[in-house]
CSV table of C-alpha atoms and ligand atoms in Angstrom, one decimal:
chain,number,residue,atom,x,y,z
J,1,UNK,CA,4.3,132.6,186.1
J,2,UNK,CA,3.8,135.8,188.0
J,3,UNK,CA,4.4,135.6,191.7
J,4,UNK,CA,1.6,136.2,194.1
J,5,UNK,CA,2.2,139.8,195.5
J,6,UNK,CA,2.0,139.7,199.4
J,7,UNK,CA,2.0,142.3,201.9
J,8,UNK,CA,3.1,141.7,205.6
J,9,UNK,CA,1.6,143.7,208.5
J,10,UNK,CA,3.8,143.7,211.8
J,11,UNK,CA,3.9,145.3,215.2
J,12,UNK,CA,7.2,144.1,216.6
J,13,UNK,CA,10.1,141.7,216.4
J,14,UNK,CA,9.4,140.3,213.0
J,15,UNK,CA,10.7,136.8,213.1
J,16,UNK,CA,7.8,135.3,211.1
J,17,UNK,CA,8.4,138.3,208.6
J,18,UNK,CA,12.0,137.1,208.5
J,19,UNK,CA,10.9,133.6,207.7
J,20,UNK,CA,8.6,134.7,204.9
J,21,UNK,CA,11.3,137.0,203.5
J,22,UNK,CA,13.8,134.1,203.5
J,23,UNK,CA,11.2,131.9,201.6
J,24,UNK,CA,10.5,134.6,199.1
J,25,UNK,CA,14.2,135.1,198.3
J,26,UNK,CA,14.1,131.9,196.4
J,27,UNK,CA,13.1,132.9,192.9
J,28,UNK,CA,11.1,129.6,192.5
J,29,UNK,CA,9.0,130.5,195.5
J,30,UNK,CA,5.5,131.4,194.1
J,31,UNK,CA,5.0,134.6,196.2
J,32,UNK,CA,6.9,137.8,196.7
J,33,UNK,CA,6.7,140.5,199.4
J,34,UNK,CA,5.9,143.9,198.0
J,35,UNK,CA,5.3,145.9,201.1
J,36,UNK,CA,5.7,145.7,204.9
J,37,UNK,CA,3.6,147.9,207.1
J,38,UNK,CA,4.1,148.5,210.9
J,39,UNK,CA,1.7,150.2,213.2
J,40,UNK,CA,4.5,150.9,215.7
J,41,UNK,CA,7.3,153.3,214.6
J,42,UNK,CA,10.7,151.6,215.1
J,43,UNK,CA,9.3,148.1,215.0
J,44,UNK,CA,12.3,145.7,214.7
J,45,UNK,CA,10.8,143.9,211.7
J,46,UNK,CA,11.0,147.2,209.6
J,47,UNK,CA,14.7,147.0,209.7
J,48,UNK,CA,14.7,143.3,208.7
J,49,UNK,CA,12.5,144.2,205.6
J,50,UNK,CA,14.7,147.2,204.8
J,51,UNK,CA,17.8,144.9,204.9
J,52,UNK,CA,16.0,142.7,202.4
J,53,UNK,CA,15.3,145.8,200.1
J,54,UNK,CA,11.5,145.5,200.7
J,55,UNK,CA,9.4,148.8,200.8
J,56,UNK,CA,8.2,149.7,204.2
J,57,UNK,CA,5.7,152.0,205.8
J,58,UNK,CA,4.8,153.0,209.2
J,59,UNK,CA,1.1,153.6,209.8
J,60,UNK,CA,0.8,154.6,213.4
J,61,UNK,CA,-2.7,153.9,214.8
J,62,UNK,CA,-2.2,156.6,217.4
J,63,UNK,CA,-2.3,159.2,214.6
J,64,UNK,CA,-5.9,158.2,213.8
J,65,UNK,CA,-9.1,159.0,215.6
J,66,UNK,CA,-10.6,155.5,215.9
J,67,UNK,CA,-10.3,152.3,214.1
J,68,UNK,CA,-12.2,153.2,210.9
J,69,UNK,CA,-9.6,155.8,209.5
J,70,UNK,CA,-6.6,153.8,210.6
J,71,UNK,CA,-8.0,150.7,208.8
J,72,UNK,CA,-8.8,152.8,205.8
J,73,UNK,CA,-5.2,154.2,205.7
J,74,UNK,CA,-3.8,150.6,205.8
J,75,UNK,CA,-6.3,149.4,203.1
J,76,UNK,CA,-5.2,152.4,200.9
J,77,UNK,CA,-1.6,151.6,201.3
J,78,UNK,CA,-2.1,147.9,200.6
J,79,UNK,CA,-4.2,148.6,197.5
J,80,UNK,CA,-1.7,151.2,196.2
J,81,UNK,CA,1.1,148.6,196.5
J,82,UNK,CA,-1.0,146.2,194.5
J,83,UNK,CA,-1.1,143.6,197.4
J,84,UNK,CA,-3.0,140.5,196.3
J,85,UNK,CA,-2.7,138.8,199.7
J,86,UNK,CA,-2.1,140.3,203.3
J,87,UNK,CA,-0.3,138.4,206.0
J,88,UNK,CA,-0.5,139.5,209.7
J,89,UNK,CA,2.7,138.6,211.4
J,90,UNK,CA,2.6,139.5,215.0
J,91,UNK,CA,0.2,142.4,214.2
J,92,UNK,CA,-1.1,143.6,217.5
J,93,UNK,CA,-4.2,145.6,216.5
J,94,UNK,CA,-7.7,144.1,216.2
J,95,UNK,CA,-9.1,144.6,212.6
J,96,UNK,CA,-12.8,145.2,212.3
J,97,UNK,CA,-15.2,143.7,209.7
J,98,UNK,CA,-14.8,147.0,207.7
J,99,UNK,CA,-11.2,146.0,206.9
J,100,UNK,CA,-11.4,142.2,207.1
J,101,UNK,CA,-14.5,141.6,204.9
J,102,UNK,CA,-13.1,143.1,201.7
J,103,UNK,CA,-10.0,141.0,202.1
J,104,UNK,CA,-12.0,137.8,202.8
J,105,UNK,CA,-9.9,134.7,202.0
J,106,UNK,CA,-7.0,136.9,201.1
J,107,UNK,CA,-6.0,137.9,204.8
J,108,UNK,CA,-3.9,135.4,206.8
J,109,UNK,CA,-2.9,135.4,210.4
J,110,UNK,CA,-0.6,133.2,212.5
J,111,UNK,CA,-1.4,132.4,216.0
J,112,UNK,CA,0.8,130.6,218.6
J,113,UNK,CA,-1.9,127.9,219.6
J,114,UNK,CA,-3.9,124.9,218.1
J,115,UNK,CA,-6.9,127.1,217.2
J,116,UNK,CA,-9.7,127.1,218.2
J,117,UNK,CA,-8.1,126.5,221.6
J,118,UNK,CA,-6.5,129.5,223.3
J,119,UNK,CA,-7.3,132.4,221.0
J,120,UNK,CA,-6.1,135.8,222.4
J,121,UNK,CA,-3.1,136.7,224.4
J,122,UNK,CA,-1.0,134.7,226.8
J,123,UNK,CA,-1.7,131.5,225.0
J,124,UNK,CA,1.3,129.6,226.3
J,125,UNK,CA,0.7,130.3,229.9
J,126,UNK,CA,-3.0,129.3,229.4
J,127,UNK,CA,-2.0,126.1,227.6
J,128,UNK,CA,0.4,125.1,230.5
J,129,UNK,CA,-2.3,126.1,233.1
J,130,UNK,CA,-4.8,123.8,231.2
J,131,UNK,CA,-2.3,120.9,231.2
J,132,UNK,CA,-2.6,120.2,227.5
J,133,UNK,CA,-0.1,117.7,226.3
J,134,UNK,CA,0.4,119.3,222.8
J,135,UNK,CA,0.7,123.0,222.0
J,136,UNK,CA,1.3,124.4,218.5
J,137,UNK,CA,0.5,127.0,216.1
J,138,UNK,CA,-2.0,127.9,213.3
J,139,UNK,CA,-2.2,129.8,210.0
J,140,UNK,CA,-5.8,130.6,209.3
J,141,UNK,CA,-7.8,133.0,207.1
J,142,UNK,CA,-8.8,136.0,209.0
J,143,UNK,CA,-12.5,136.7,210.1
J,144,UNK,CA,-13.8,139.5,212.1
J,145,UNK,CA,-13.9,137.4,215.3
J,146,UNK,CA,-10.6,137.3,217.1
J,147,UNK,CA,-8.3,134.5,215.9
J,148,UNK,CA,-11.1,132.9,214.2
J,149,UNK,CA,-11.4,131.7,210.6
J,150,UNK,CA,-10.7,128.7,208.3
J,151,UNK,CA,-7.5,126.8,209.3
J,152,UNK,CA,-4.9,126.2,206.6
J,153,UNK,CA,-1.9,124.7,208.3
J,154,UNK,CA,-1.2,123.6,211.9
J,155,UNK,CA,1.9,122.3,213.6
J,156,UNK,CA,1.7,120.6,216.9
J,157,UNK,CA,4.7,120.4,219.4
J,158,UNK,CA,4.8,118.3,222.6
J,159,UNK,CA,4.5,120.0,226.0
J,160,UNK,CA,7.2,119.1,228.5
J,161,UNK,CA,6.8,118.7,232.1
J,162,UNK,CA,9.3,121.4,232.8
J,163,UNK,CA,8.0,123.9,230.3
J,164,UNK,CA,7.5,127.6,231.1
J,165,UNK,CA,5.6,129.9,228.9
J,166,UNK,CA,9.1,131.0,227.5
J,167,UNK,CA,10.4,127.6,226.5
J,168,UNK,CA,7.1,126.5,225.1
J,169,UNK,CA,6.8,129.7,223.0
J,170,UNK,CA,10.3,129.1,221.7
J,171,UNK,CA,9.4,125.6,220.6
J,172,UNK,CA,6.4,126.8,218.9
J,173,UNK,CA,8.1,129.6,217.3
J,174,UNK,CA,10.4,127.3,215.4
J,175,UNK,CA,7.3,125.7,213.8
J,176,UNK,CA,5.7,129.0,213.1
J,177,UNK,CA,8.7,129.8,210.9
J,178,UNK,CA,8.0,126.7,208.9
J,179,UNK,CA,4.1,126.8,208.5
J,180,UNK,CA,3.6,130.4,207.6
J,181,UNK,CA,5.8,130.1,204.4
J,182,UNK,CA,4.2,126.7,203.6
J,183,UNK,CA,0.7,128.2,203.9
J,184,UNK,CA,1.7,131.1,201.6
J,185,UNK,CA,3.2,128.7,199.2
J,186,UNK,CA,0.1,126.4,199.1
J,187,UNK,CA,-2.1,129.5,198.5
J,188,UNK,CA,0.2,131.0,195.8
J,189,UNK,CA,0.3,127.5,194.1
J,190,UNK,CA,-3.5,127.9,193.8
J,191,UNK,CA,-4.2,124.8,195.9
J,192,UNK,CA,-6.3,126.2,198.7
J,193,UNK,CA,-10.0,126.5,198.7
J,194,UNK,CA,-12.4,127.6,201.3
J,195,UNK,CA,-15.6,125.5,201.4
J,196,UNK,CA,-18.2,126.4,203.9
J,197,UNK,CA,-15.5,127.8,206.3
J,198,UNK,CA,-13.2,124.8,206.2
J,199,UNK,CA,-10.0,124.8,204.0
J,200,UNK,CA,-9.3,122.0,201.2
J,201,UNK,CA,-5.9,121.8,199.9
J,202,UNK,CA,-5.3,120.0,196.6
J,203,UNK,CA,-2.8,117.1,196.8
J,204,UNK,CA,-2.1,117.6,200.6
J,205,UNK,CA,-0.9,114.6,202.4
J,206,UNK,CA,-1.3,114.1,206.2
J,207,UNK,CA,1.5,112.6,208.3
J,208,UNK,CA,1.3,108.9,208.8
J,209,UNK,CA,2.0,108.6,212.5
J,210,UNK,CA,0.2,109.9,215.6
J,211,UNK,CA,2.1,111.5,218.4
J,212,UNK,CA,1.6,110.3,222.0
J,213,UNK,CA,2.7,112.4,225.1
J,214,UNK,CA,4.0,111.3,227.4
J,215,UNK,CA,5.8,108.5,225.5
J,216,UNK,CA,4.0,105.1,226.0
R,301,GRF,C1,4.2,135.0,217.0
R,301,GRF,O1,4.2,134.1,218.1
R,301,GRF,C2,2.9,135.1,216.3
R,301,GRF,O2,2.3,133.8,216.3
R,301,GRF,C3,2.1,136.0,217.2
R,301,GRF,O3,2.9,137.0,217.5
R,301,GRF,C4,4.2,136.5,217.5
R,301,GRF,C5,4.9,137.5,216.5
R,301,GRF,O4,6.3,137.2,216.6
R,301,GRF,N1,0.8,136.3,216.5
R,301,GRF,P1,7.3,137.8,215.5
R,301,GRF,O5,7.1,139.3,215.5
R,301,GRF,O6,6.9,137.2,214.1
R,301,GRF,O7,8.6,137.4,215.8
């Protein structure tokens, strides 16, 4: 069966991109990455993609007057590459409805919180300040509102009393690298449907146990 053709948009480090590349290296994985685009020249993730033999492009937002022409350049590159699904992986530009709407339910994002809690930046510091006992990460379909859209997969991690934003971020990032390839696989297997802005996944099983923090 043909593999789903994915493109990944990055701005920086690219560790989620790396996790996706690693998943796609397995010929049995039902998706492949056909293009990686960075909006920042020299983004570290570009080298990771090139190392894996994946075509890359840099589309520098600063070269465009406003969001619309930048987004139109992105859209053109994605369509020229035959992308069927687009994954934002640490892509640090807000995308407007003009870009997002035509990719409806084919545009994914990963965010390092249990959405809809803590959208936006500095999520880990805000989670610690709020005293939540669980943090986590979310893969969701993108809507034009920031960090909003139907949730596909989440992972929860316990918050520890001595956590800093950095230690918490590191614990969450480990789970990000699990759930982004998982979400892509479920979609590529044709098991994910959006119904009234909630996602249904064919044959998905929830974990049996609850977690309590602190331990009873
Ligand atoms: C991740 O924490 C992701 O959830 C957020 O930006 C960070 C990107 O990290 N959207 P990386 O570039 O994938 O390493």
